[in-house]
Short mmCIF file of C-alpha atoms in Angstrom, two decimals:
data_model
loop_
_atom_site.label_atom_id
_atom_site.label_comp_id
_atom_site.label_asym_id
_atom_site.label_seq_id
_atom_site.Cartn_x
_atom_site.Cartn_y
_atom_site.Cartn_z
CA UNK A 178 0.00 0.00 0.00
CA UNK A 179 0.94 3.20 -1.08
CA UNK A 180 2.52 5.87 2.57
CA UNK A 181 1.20 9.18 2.81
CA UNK A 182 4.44 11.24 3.65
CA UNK A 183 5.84 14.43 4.22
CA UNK A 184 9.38 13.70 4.90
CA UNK A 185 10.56 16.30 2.44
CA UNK A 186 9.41 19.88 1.15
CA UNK A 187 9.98 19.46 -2.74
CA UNK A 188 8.15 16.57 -4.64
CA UNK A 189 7.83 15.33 -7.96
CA UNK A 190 4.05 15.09 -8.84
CA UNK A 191 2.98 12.96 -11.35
CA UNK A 192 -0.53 13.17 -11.06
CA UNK A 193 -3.13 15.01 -8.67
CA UNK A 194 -6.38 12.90 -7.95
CA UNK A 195 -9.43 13.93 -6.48
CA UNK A 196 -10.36 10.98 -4.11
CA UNK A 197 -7.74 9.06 -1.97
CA UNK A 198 -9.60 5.76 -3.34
CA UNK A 199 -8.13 6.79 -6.94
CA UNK A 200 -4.94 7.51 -5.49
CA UNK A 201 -4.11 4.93 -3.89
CA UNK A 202 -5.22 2.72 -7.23
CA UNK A 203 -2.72 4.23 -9.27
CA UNK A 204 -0.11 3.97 -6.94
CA UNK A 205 -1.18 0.00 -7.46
CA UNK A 206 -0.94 -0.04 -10.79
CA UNK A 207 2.19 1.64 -11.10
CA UNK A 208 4.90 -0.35 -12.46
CA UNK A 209 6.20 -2.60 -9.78
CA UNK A 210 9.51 -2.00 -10.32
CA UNK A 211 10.49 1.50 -10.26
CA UNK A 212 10.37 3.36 -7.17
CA UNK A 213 7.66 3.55 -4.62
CA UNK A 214 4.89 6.17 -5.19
CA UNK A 215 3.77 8.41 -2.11
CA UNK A 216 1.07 9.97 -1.73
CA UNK A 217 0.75 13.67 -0.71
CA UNK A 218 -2.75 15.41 0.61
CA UNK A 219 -3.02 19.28 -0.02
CA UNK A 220 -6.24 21.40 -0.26
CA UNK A 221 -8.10 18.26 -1.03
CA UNK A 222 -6.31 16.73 -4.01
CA UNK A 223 -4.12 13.88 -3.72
CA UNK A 224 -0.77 13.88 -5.37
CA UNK A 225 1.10 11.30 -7.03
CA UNK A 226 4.73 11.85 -5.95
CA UNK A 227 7.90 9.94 -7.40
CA UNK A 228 10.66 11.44 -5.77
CA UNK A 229 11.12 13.67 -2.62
CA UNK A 230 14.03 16.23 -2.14
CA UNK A 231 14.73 18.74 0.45
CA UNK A 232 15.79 21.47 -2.19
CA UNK A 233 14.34 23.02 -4.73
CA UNK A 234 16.62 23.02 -6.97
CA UNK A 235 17.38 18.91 -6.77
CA UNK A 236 13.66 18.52 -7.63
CA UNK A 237 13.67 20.94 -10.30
CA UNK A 238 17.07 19.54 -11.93
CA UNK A 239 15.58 15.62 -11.79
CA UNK A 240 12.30 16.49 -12.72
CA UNK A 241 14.27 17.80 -15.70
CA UNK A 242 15.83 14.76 -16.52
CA UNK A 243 12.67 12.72 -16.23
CA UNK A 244 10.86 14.60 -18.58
CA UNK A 245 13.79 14.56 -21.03
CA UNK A 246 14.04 10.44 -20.52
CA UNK A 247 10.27 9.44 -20.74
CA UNK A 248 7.15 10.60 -22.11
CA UNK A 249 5.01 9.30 -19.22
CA UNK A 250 6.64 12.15 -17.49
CA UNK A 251 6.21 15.05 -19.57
CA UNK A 252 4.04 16.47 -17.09
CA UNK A 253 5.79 16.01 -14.09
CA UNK A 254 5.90 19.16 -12.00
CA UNK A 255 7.66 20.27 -8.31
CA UNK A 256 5.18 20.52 -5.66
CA UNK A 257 6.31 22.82 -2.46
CA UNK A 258 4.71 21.64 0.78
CA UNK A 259 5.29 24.18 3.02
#
């Protein structure tokens, strides 16, 4: 099952879901064997995130590279929770 985390302030989102229920499916269906998904609740959406980072700038610079690498991830954006 997907954890619900705020261990760090900068996230890579890769989707924002209205209902924890769909959140937590696509977390499920994720491919098994890239890195565990976490999900993140802010003013009632629940996001998809990939990667944490406790900079700025290291989220920025990898969610760079992962839209440069993959399609799937041309939408990827840097959520702040703060």
């Amino acid at each position: 099952e997907a954890k619900t985390t705020h261990s760090y302030d900068y996230h890579i989102i890769i989707a924002s879901l209205s209902s924890k229920e769909d959140a937590e499916r696509y977390c499920r269906e994720w491919d098994k064997d890239s890195n565990e998904l976490k999900i993140i609740e802010s003013a009632k959406m629940f996001r998809i995130a990939l990667e944490s980072f406790d900079s700025k700038e290291k989220a920025i610079n990898k969610m760079e590279k992962l839209r440069q690498s993959d399609a799937k991830f041309e939408n990827a954006w840097v959520f702040c929770n703060q």
